[in-house]
PDB file of C-alpha atoms in Angstrom:
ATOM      1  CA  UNK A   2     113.891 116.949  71.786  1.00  0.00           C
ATOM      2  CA  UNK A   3     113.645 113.412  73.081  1.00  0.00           C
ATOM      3  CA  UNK A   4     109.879 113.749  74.456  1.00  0.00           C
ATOM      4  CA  UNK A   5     108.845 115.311  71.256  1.00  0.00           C
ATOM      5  CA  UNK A   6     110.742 112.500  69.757  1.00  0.00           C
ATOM      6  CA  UNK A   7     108.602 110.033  71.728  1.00  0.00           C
ATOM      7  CA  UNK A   8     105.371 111.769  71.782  1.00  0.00           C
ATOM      8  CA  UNK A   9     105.209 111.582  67.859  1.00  0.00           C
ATOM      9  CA  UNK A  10     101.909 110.016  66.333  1.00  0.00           C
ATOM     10  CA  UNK A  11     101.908 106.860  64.373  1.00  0.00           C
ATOM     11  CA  UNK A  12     101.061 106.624  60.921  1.00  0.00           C
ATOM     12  CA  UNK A  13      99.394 102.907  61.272  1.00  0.00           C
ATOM     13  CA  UNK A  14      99.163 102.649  65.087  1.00  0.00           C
ATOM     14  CA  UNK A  15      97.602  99.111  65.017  1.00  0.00           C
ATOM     15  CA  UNK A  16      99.471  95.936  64.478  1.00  0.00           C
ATOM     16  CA  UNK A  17      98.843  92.091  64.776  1.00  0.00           C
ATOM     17  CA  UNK A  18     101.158  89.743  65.679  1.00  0.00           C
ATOM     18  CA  UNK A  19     101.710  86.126  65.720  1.00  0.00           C
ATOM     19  CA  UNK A  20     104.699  85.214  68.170  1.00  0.00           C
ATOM     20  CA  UNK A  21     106.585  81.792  68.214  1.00  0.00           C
ATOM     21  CA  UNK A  22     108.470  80.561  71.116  1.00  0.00           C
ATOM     22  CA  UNK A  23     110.350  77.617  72.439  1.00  0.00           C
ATOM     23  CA  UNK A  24     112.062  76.239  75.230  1.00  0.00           C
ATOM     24  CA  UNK A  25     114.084  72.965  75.642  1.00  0.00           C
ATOM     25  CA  UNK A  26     113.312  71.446  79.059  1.00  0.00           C
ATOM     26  CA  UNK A  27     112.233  67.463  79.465  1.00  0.00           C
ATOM     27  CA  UNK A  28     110.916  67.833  75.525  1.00  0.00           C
ATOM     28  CA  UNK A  29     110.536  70.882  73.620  1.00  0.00           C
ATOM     29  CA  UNK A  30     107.372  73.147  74.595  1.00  0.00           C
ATOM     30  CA  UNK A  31     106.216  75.161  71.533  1.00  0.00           C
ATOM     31  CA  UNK A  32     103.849  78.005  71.766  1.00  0.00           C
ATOM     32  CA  UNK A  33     101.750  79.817  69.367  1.00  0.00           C
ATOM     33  CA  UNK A  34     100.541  83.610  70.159  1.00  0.00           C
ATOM     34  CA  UNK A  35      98.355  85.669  68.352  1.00  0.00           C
ATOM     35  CA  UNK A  36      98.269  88.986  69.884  1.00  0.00           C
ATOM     36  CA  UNK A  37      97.395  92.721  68.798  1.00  0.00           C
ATOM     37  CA  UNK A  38      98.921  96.166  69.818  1.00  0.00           C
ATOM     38  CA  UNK A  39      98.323  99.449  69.564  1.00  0.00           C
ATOM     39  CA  UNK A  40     101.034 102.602  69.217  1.00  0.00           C
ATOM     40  CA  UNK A  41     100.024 105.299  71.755  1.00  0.00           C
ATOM     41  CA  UNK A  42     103.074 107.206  70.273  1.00  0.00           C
ATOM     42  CA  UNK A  43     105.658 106.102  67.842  1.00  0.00           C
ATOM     43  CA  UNK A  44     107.931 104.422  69.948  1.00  0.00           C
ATOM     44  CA  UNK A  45     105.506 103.251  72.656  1.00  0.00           C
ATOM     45  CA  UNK A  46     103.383 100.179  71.912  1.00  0.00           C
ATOM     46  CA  UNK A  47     100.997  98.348  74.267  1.00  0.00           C
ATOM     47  CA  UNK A  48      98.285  95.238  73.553  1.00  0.00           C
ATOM     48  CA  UNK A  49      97.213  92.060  74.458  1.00  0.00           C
ATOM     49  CA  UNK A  50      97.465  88.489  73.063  1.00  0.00           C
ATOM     50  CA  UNK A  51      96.460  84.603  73.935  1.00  0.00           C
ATOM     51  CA  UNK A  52      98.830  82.185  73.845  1.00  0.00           C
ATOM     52  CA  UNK A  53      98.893  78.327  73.495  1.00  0.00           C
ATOM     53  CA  UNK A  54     101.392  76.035  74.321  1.00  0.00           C
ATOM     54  CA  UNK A  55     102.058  72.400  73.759  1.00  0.00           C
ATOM     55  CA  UNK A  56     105.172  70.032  74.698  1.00  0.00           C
ATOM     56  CA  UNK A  57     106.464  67.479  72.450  1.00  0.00           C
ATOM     57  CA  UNK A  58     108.258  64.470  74.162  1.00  0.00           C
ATOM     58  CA  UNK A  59     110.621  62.282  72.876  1.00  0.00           C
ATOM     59  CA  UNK A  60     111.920  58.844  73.719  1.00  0.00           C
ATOM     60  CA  UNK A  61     113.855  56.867  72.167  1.00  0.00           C
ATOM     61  CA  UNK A  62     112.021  55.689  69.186  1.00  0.00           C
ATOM     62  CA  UNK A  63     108.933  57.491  69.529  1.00  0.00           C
ATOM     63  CA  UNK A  64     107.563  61.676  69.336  1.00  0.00           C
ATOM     64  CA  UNK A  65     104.493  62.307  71.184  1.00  0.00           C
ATOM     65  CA  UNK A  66     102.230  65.584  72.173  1.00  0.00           C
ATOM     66  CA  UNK A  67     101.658  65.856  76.079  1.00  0.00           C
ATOM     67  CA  UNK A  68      98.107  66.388  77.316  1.00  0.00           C
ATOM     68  CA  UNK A  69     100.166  68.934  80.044  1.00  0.00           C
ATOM     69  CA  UNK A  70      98.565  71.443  77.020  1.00  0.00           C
ATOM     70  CA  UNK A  71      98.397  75.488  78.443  1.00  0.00           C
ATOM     71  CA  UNK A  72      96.495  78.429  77.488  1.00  0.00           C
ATOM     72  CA  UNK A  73      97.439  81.781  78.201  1.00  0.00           C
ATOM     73  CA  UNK A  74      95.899  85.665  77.996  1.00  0.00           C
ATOM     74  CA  UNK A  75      98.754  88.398  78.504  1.00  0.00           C
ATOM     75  CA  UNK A  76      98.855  92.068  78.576  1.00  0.00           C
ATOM     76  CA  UNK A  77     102.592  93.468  76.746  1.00  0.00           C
ATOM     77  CA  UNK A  78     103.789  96.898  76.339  1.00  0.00           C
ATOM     78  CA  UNK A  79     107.020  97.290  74.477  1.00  0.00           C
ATOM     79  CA  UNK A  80     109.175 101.134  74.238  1.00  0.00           C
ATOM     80  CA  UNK A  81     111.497 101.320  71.363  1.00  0.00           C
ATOM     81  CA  UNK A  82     114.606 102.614  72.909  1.00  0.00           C
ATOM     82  CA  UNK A  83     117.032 102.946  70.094  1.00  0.00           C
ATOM     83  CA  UNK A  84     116.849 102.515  66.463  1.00  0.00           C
ATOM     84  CA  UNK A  85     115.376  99.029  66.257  1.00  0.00           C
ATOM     85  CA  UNK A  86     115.999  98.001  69.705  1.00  0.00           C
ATOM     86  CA  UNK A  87     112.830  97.515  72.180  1.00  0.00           C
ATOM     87  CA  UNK A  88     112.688  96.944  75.977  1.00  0.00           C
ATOM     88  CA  UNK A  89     109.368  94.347  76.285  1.00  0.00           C
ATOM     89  CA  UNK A  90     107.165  94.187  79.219  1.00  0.00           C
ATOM     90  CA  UNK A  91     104.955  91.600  79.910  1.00  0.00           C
ATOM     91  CA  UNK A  92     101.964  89.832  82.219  1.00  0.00           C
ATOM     92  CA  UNK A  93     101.366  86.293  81.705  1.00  0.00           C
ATOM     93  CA  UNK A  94      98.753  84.411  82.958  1.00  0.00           C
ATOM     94  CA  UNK A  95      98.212  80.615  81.992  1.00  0.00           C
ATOM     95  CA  UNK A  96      95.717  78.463  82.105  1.00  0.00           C
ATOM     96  CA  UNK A  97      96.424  74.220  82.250  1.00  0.00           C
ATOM     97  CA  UNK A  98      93.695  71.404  82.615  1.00  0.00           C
ATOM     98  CA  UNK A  99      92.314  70.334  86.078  1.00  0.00           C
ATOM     99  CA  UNK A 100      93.685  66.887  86.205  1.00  0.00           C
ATOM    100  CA  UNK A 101      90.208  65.236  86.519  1.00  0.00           C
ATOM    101  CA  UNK A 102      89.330  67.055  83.638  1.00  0.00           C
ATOM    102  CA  UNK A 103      91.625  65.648  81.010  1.00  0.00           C
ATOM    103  CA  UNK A 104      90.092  63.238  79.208  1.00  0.00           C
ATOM    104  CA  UNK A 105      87.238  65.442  78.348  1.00  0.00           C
ATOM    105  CA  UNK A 106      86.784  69.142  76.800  1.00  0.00           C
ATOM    106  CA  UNK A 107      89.807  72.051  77.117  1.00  0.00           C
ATOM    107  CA  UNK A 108      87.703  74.761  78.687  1.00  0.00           C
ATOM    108  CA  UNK A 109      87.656  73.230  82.170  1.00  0.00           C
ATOM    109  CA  UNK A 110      90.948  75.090  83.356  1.00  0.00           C
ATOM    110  CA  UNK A 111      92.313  76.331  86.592  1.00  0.00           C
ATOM    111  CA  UNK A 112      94.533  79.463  86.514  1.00  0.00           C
ATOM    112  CA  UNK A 113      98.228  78.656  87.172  1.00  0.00           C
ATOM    113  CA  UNK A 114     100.963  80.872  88.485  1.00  0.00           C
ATOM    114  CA  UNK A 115     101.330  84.469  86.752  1.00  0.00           C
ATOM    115  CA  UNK A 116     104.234  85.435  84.788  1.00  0.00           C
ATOM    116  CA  UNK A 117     106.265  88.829  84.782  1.00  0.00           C
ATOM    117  CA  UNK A 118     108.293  88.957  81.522  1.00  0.00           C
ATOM    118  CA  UNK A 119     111.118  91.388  81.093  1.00  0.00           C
ATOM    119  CA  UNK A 120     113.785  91.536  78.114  1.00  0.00           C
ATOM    120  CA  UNK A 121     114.808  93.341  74.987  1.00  0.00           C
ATOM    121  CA  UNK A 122     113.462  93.019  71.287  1.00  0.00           C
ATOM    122  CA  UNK A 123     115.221  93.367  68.344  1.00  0.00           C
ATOM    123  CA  UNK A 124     112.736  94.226  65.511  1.00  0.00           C
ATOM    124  CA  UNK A 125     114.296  94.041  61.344  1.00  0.00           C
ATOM    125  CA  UNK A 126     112.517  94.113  58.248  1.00  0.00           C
ATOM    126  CA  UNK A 127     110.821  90.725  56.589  1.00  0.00           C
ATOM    127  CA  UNK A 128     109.142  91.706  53.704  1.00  0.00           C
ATOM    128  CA  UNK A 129     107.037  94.861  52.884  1.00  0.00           C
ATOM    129  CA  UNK A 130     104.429  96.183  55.832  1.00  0.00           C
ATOM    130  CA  UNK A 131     105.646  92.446  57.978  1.00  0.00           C
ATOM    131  CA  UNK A 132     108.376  92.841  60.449  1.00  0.00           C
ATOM    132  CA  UNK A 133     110.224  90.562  62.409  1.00  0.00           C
ATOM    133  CA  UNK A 134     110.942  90.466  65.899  1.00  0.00           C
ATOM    134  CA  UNK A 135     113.503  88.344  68.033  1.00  0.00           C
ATOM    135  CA  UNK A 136     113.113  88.618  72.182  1.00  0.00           C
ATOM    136  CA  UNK A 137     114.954  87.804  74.699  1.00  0.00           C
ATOM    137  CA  UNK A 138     112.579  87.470  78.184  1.00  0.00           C
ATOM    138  CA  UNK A 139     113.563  86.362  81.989  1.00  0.00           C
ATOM    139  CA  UNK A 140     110.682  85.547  83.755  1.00  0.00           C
ATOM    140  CA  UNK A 141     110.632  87.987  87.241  1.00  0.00           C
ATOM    141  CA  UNK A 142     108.125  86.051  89.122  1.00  0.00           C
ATOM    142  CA  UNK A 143     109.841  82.980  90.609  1.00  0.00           C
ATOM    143  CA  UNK A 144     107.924  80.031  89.154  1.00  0.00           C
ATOM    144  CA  UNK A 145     106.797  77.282  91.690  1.00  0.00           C
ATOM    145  CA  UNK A 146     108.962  74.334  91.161  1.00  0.00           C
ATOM    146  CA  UNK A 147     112.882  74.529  90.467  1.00  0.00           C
ATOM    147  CA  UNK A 148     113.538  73.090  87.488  1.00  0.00           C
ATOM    148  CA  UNK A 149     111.126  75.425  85.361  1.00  0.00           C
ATOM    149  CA  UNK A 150     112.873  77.108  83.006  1.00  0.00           C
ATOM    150  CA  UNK A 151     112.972  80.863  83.431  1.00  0.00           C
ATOM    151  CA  UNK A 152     114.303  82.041  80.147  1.00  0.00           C
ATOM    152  CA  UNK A 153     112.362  82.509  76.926  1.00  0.00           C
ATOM    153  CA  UNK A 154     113.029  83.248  73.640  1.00  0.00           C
ATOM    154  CA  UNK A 155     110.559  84.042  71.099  1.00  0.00           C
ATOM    155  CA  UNK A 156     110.184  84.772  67.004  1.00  0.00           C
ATOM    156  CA  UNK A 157     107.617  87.367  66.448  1.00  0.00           C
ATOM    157  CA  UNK A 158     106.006  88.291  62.890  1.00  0.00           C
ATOM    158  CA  UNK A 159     104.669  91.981  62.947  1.00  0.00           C
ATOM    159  CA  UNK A 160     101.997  93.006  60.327  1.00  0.00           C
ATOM    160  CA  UNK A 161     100.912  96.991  59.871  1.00  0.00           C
TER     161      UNK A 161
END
């Protein structure tokens, strides 16, 4: 019963997403992810996205954008486990500005250090055919420097 359970055909079996994360680490980095999936079966979803991310410093007195600005392509695949919990699966790779690059046009970019995301989803109803989504993610791939934050969490809005 549970692989016919699983092997079920969707309805709608594409969806778009827009995701919304943050993390609080010298400022607050805010990134914006469009993204698009397909259902191979009811409770298995895979797609791909592109992400951009900006920091926002503050001192003192002042709020200011960094120009440490990062682009991003991933591949996801997320299994619905139980009612509306998911496990989410995830390749990151970003993109940042060559340094000698920065004062002139964003598409001069050298490919930065992959990310492995792996955490759990919890998916509710928003309005109509929109869904939200609320994940947890650890980062598996040991990022280069120390202090880099390897905990995410992101707001996703699902549309069918």
């Amino acid at each position: 019963p549970v692989l016919k359970e699983i092997s079920k055909k969707p309805v709608k079996p594409w969806q778009f997403s827009l995701n919304f994360s943050s993390q609080i680490q010298n400022g607050l980095t805010i990134q914006m992810s469009p993204a698009i999936g397909y259902k191979v079966y009811e409770k298995l979803i895979g797609g791909i996205g592109l992400s951009y991310q900006n920091k926002i410093i503050y001192s003192g007195q002042s709020i200011a954008f960094s120009e440490d600005q990062e682009f991003s392509h991933r591949v996801f695949s997320q299994y619905n486990f139980y009612r509306n919990f998911f496990l989410h699966v995830e390749h990151e790779l970003p993109y940042k500005q060559r340094v000698e690059y920065k004062e002139s046009s964003w598409y001069n970019l050298d490919a930065q250090k992959s990310k492995g995301w792996l955490g759990m989803a919890l998916q509710y109803k928003v309005y109509k055919n929109i869904k939200g989504q609320t994940q947890i993610l650890y980062n598996i791939i040991k990022p280069d420097t120390f202090a880099e934050n390897r905990w995410t969490i992101r707001v996703n809005l699902n549309f069918n």
